């Protein structure tokens, strides 16, 4: 499989979402009304060249700089451009010339539709594995997003390393992709349709987490996931018995620890994130109700205090006292088994 194969599939074979042979590129979940409204302002030519469904849009985007990897014809870029506001900026990168031509042709249209004095977006042709070849400054983006694109990359570790380099301290990569329950055989990876349909390029999920840590993202957080059904008998037979899932992850550029450590800290969510008055979900394991004291590990504390989310929380505690692994999400301590055995055995003075 090569870049040329993927470019051909997305530039020539596919002309719209209806040409996809599976639902693997679709994003799960109901779309909030704010996102539906944003999409309603986007030109039909851009919408019809979108492959998949859903939209990857994290919270608290006003005034931020966002980079969309694999932006295609620009649908998500133009949706995000409305969420960051006129003072924000959204850049899109894609390797498919035909897609970018559609995106660029409608920059002035969308600036006027959004009521902006000038366009707040830019599009770059290039490979997401080689972002250093584009005029993008290191540490210049608050957020990097992508929607079912990492699996199409030829060099996935390079994508993650470049994302880390381009993010500001405290920035995050927030993205959805396809993962497999095992490593996909090389023979399937060479199938252009399976690869183009976001299946055979999928990473074994645990390989992805190791890869993310190696790139500098010490504590990958899974926000949501769902099982994927191929819904194409011929392709399903080819990939069986491999199971696939679609998952959304967030990766922070922070000085985090390998495990969740307990420093006696807690946070209180103020209920001030737009669209989330009753609670805020950092990830699948951290859903914080408004006004409640929520104990957190040191990594979660930093993910909220040292990022754009800080104004929306009150913070309790610091890092002055360490209590060991955080119960419930800090891995398994050998001291747990010692405590259990001590409870059953007679006291001993041996070292």
Short mmCIF file of C-alpha atoms in Angstrom, two decimals, residues 30-203:
data_model
loop_
_atom_site.label_atom_id
_atom_site.label_comp_id
_atom_site.label_asym_id
_atom_site.label_seq_id
_atom_site.Cartn_x
_atom_site.Cartn_y
_atom_site.Cartn_z
CA UNK A 30 -25.89 11.88 17.87
CA UNK A 31 -24.69 15.25 16.63
CA UNK A 32 -25.41 18.19 18.98
CA UNK A 33 -27.60 20.98 17.65
CA UNK A 34 -24.66 23.40 17.64
CA UNK A 35 -22.79 21.16 15.21
CA UNK A 36 -25.86 20.67 13.03
CA UNK A 37 -26.20 24.45 12.81
CA UNK A 38 -22.53 24.83 11.89
CA UNK A 39 -22.88 22.26 9.09
CA UNK A 40 -25.98 24.03 7.75
CA UNK A 41 -23.77 27.05 6.92
CA UNK A 42 -21.36 25.03 4.77
CA UNK A 43 -21.51 25.02 0.96
CA UNK A 44 -23.14 21.96 -0.64
CA UNK A 45 -20.08 21.30 -2.82
CA UNK A 46 -18.01 20.81 0.33
CA UNK A 47 -20.63 18.71 2.09
CA UNK A 48 -21.08 16.29 -0.80
CA UNK A 49 -17.35 15.52 -0.92
CA UNK A 50 -17.25 14.42 2.71
CA UNK A 51 -16.58 10.73 3.38
CA UNK A 52 -18.26 9.48 6.52
CA UNK A 53 -20.51 11.01 9.15
CA UNK A 54 -20.20 12.83 12.44
CA UNK A 55 -17.75 15.55 13.37
CA UNK A 56 -14.75 15.58 15.68
CA UNK A 57 -15.15 18.73 17.76
CA UNK A 58 -13.80 18.93 21.33
CA UNK A 59 -15.10 21.44 23.88
CA UNK A 60 -13.84 24.99 24.52
CA UNK A 61 -12.67 26.04 21.05
CA UNK A 62 -13.30 29.80 21.10
CA UNK A 63 -10.17 31.69 20.04
CA UNK A 64 -8.01 28.60 19.58
CA UNK A 65 -5.72 27.49 16.75
CA UNK A 66 -6.77 24.12 15.36
CA UNK A 67 -5.11 21.77 12.85
CA UNK A 68 -7.21 19.18 11.00
CA UNK A 69 -5.22 16.21 9.67
CA UNK A 70 -6.71 14.69 6.53
CA UNK A 71 -9.14 17.56 6.02
CA UNK A 72 -10.37 16.44 2.59
CA UNK A 73 -12.69 18.98 1.00
CA UNK A 74 -12.78 21.00 4.23
CA UNK A 75 -16.13 20.18 5.80
CA UNK A 76 -14.75 19.83 9.33
CA UNK A 77 -12.39 22.80 8.86
CA UNK A 78 -15.31 25.07 7.99
CA UNK A 79 -17.40 23.72 10.88
CA UNK A 80 -14.55 24.26 13.33
CA UNK A 81 -13.92 27.73 11.86
CA UNK A 82 -17.29 28.77 13.26
CA UNK A 83 -16.53 27.30 16.68
CA UNK A 84 -13.14 28.98 17.09
CA UNK A 85 -14.67 32.29 16.08
CA UNK A 86 -13.25 35.10 13.97
CA UNK A 87 -10.25 35.45 16.30
CA UNK A 88 -9.41 31.75 16.00
CA UNK A 89 -7.75 29.89 13.15
CA UNK A 90 -8.15 26.46 11.53
CA UNK A 91 -5.65 24.84 9.17
CA UNK A 92 -6.32 21.72 7.14
CA UNK A 93 -3.79 19.30 5.68
CA UNK A 94 -4.55 16.73 2.99
CA UNK A 95 -2.62 14.91 0.28
CA UNK A 96 -5.47 14.74 -2.25
CA UNK A 97 -5.34 17.58 -4.75
CA UNK A 98 -8.92 17.10 -5.96
CA UNK A 99 -10.27 17.45 -2.43
CA UNK A 100 -8.22 20.52 -1.59
CA UNK A 101 -9.34 22.25 -4.80
CA UNK A 102 -12.93 22.05 -3.54
CA UNK A 103 -11.95 23.33 -0.09
CA UNK A 104 -9.97 26.30 -1.37
CA UNK A 105 -12.59 27.33 -3.90
CA UNK A 106 -15.03 28.18 -1.11
CA UNK A 107 -12.92 30.15 1.37
CA UNK A 108 -14.42 33.55 0.52
CA UNK A 109 -17.92 32.08 0.45
CA UNK A 110 -17.59 30.77 4.00
CA UNK A 111 -16.00 33.91 5.40
CA UNK A 112 -19.03 35.87 4.20
CA UNK A 113 -21.46 33.18 5.40
CA UNK A 114 -19.91 33.31 8.88
CA UNK A 115 -19.88 37.12 8.95
CA UNK A 116 -16.08 37.33 9.13
CA UNK A 117 -14.03 40.16 7.64
CA UNK A 118 -11.59 37.60 6.23
CA UNK A 119 -11.20 33.85 6.03
CA UNK A 120 -9.84 32.25 9.21
CA UNK A 121 -8.81 29.00 7.51
CA UNK A 122 -5.90 27.75 5.40
CA UNK A 123 -5.33 24.55 3.46
CA UNK A 124 -2.03 22.78 2.83
CA UNK A 125 -1.26 19.95 0.44
CA UNK A 126 1.05 17.40 2.00
CA UNK A 127 1.40 14.18 3.93
CA UNK A 128 0.37 14.01 7.57
CA UNK A 129 3.51 11.93 8.20
CA UNK A 130 5.63 14.85 6.93
CA UNK A 131 4.13 17.90 8.58
CA UNK A 132 7.65 19.27 9.05
CA UNK A 133 7.72 19.84 5.28
CA UNK A 134 4.83 22.34 5.55
CA UNK A 135 4.93 25.97 6.78
CA UNK A 136 3.58 25.03 10.22
CA UNK A 137 5.50 26.25 13.25
CA UNK A 138 6.36 23.96 16.16
CA UNK A 139 4.25 24.63 19.23
CA UNK A 140 1.74 26.73 17.31
CA UNK A 141 -1.54 24.80 17.70
CA UNK A 142 -3.85 24.44 20.68
CA UNK A 143 -5.68 21.43 19.28
CA UNK A 144 -5.11 18.87 16.53
CA UNK A 145 -8.08 16.86 15.24
CA UNK A 146 -8.58 14.11 12.72
CA UNK A 147 -11.48 11.91 11.73
CA UNK A 148 -10.65 8.34 10.67
CA UNK A 149 -7.32 9.33 9.08
CA UNK A 150 -4.53 7.85 11.21
CA UNK A 151 -5.35 4.35 9.94
CA UNK A 152 -4.69 5.55 6.37
CA UNK A 153 -1.21 6.87 7.19
CA UNK A 154 1.81 4.92 5.94
CA UNK A 155 3.95 5.92 8.96
CA UNK A 156 1.67 6.22 11.97
CA UNK A 157 4.39 6.89 14.59
CA UNK A 158 5.58 9.83 12.49
CA UNK A 159 2.07 11.34 12.53
CA UNK A 160 1.97 11.21 16.32
CA UNK A 161 5.50 12.58 16.70
CA UNK A 162 4.69 15.50 14.39
CA UNK A 163 1.44 16.20 16.20
CA UNK A 164 3.32 16.38 19.49
CA UNK A 165 5.87 18.77 17.96
CA UNK A 166 3.21 21.12 16.58
CA UNK A 167 1.13 21.33 19.75
CA UNK A 168 1.61 24.07 22.30
CA UNK A 169 2.39 22.96 25.88
CA UNK A 170 -0.98 21.95 27.31
CA UNK A 171 -2.39 21.37 23.84
CA UNK A 172 -4.21 18.23 22.85
CA UNK A 173 -4.75 15.86 19.96
CA UNK A 174 -8.43 14.89 19.89
CA UNK A 175 -9.36 12.39 17.21
CA UNK A 176 -11.45 9.42 16.15
CA UNK A 177 -10.09 6.36 14.37
CA UNK A 178 -10.51 2.65 13.73
CA UNK A 179 -8.72 0.00 15.81
CA UNK A 180 -8.49 -3.78 15.58
CA UNK A 181 -8.54 -6.45 18.29
CA UNK A 182 -5.32 -7.94 16.83
CA UNK A 183 -2.58 -7.02 14.35
CA UNK A 184 -3.92 -7.04 10.79
CA UNK A 185 -2.06 -9.49 8.46
CA UNK A 186 0.13 -7.92 5.81
CA UNK A 187 -1.87 -9.56 2.99
CA UNK A 188 -4.97 -7.63 4.05
CA UNK A 189 -3.00 -4.42 4.43
CA UNK A 190 -2.11 -4.68 0.73
CA UNK A 191 -5.78 -4.71 -0.34
CA UNK A 192 -6.55 -1.19 -1.69
CA UNK A 193 -10.28 -1.39 -0.96
CA UNK A 194 -9.88 -2.68 2.59
CA UNK A 195 -7.22 -0.05 3.22
CA UNK A 196 -9.23 2.76 1.64
CA UNK A 197 -12.28 1.74 3.68
CA UNK A 198 -10.30 2.34 6.90
CA UNK A 199 -10.12 -1.34 7.89
CA UNK A 200 -6.83 -3.02 7.00
CA UNK A 201 -4.74 -0.02 8.02
CA UNK A 202 -6.22 -0.05 11.52
CA UNK A 203 -3.81 -0.43 14.41
#
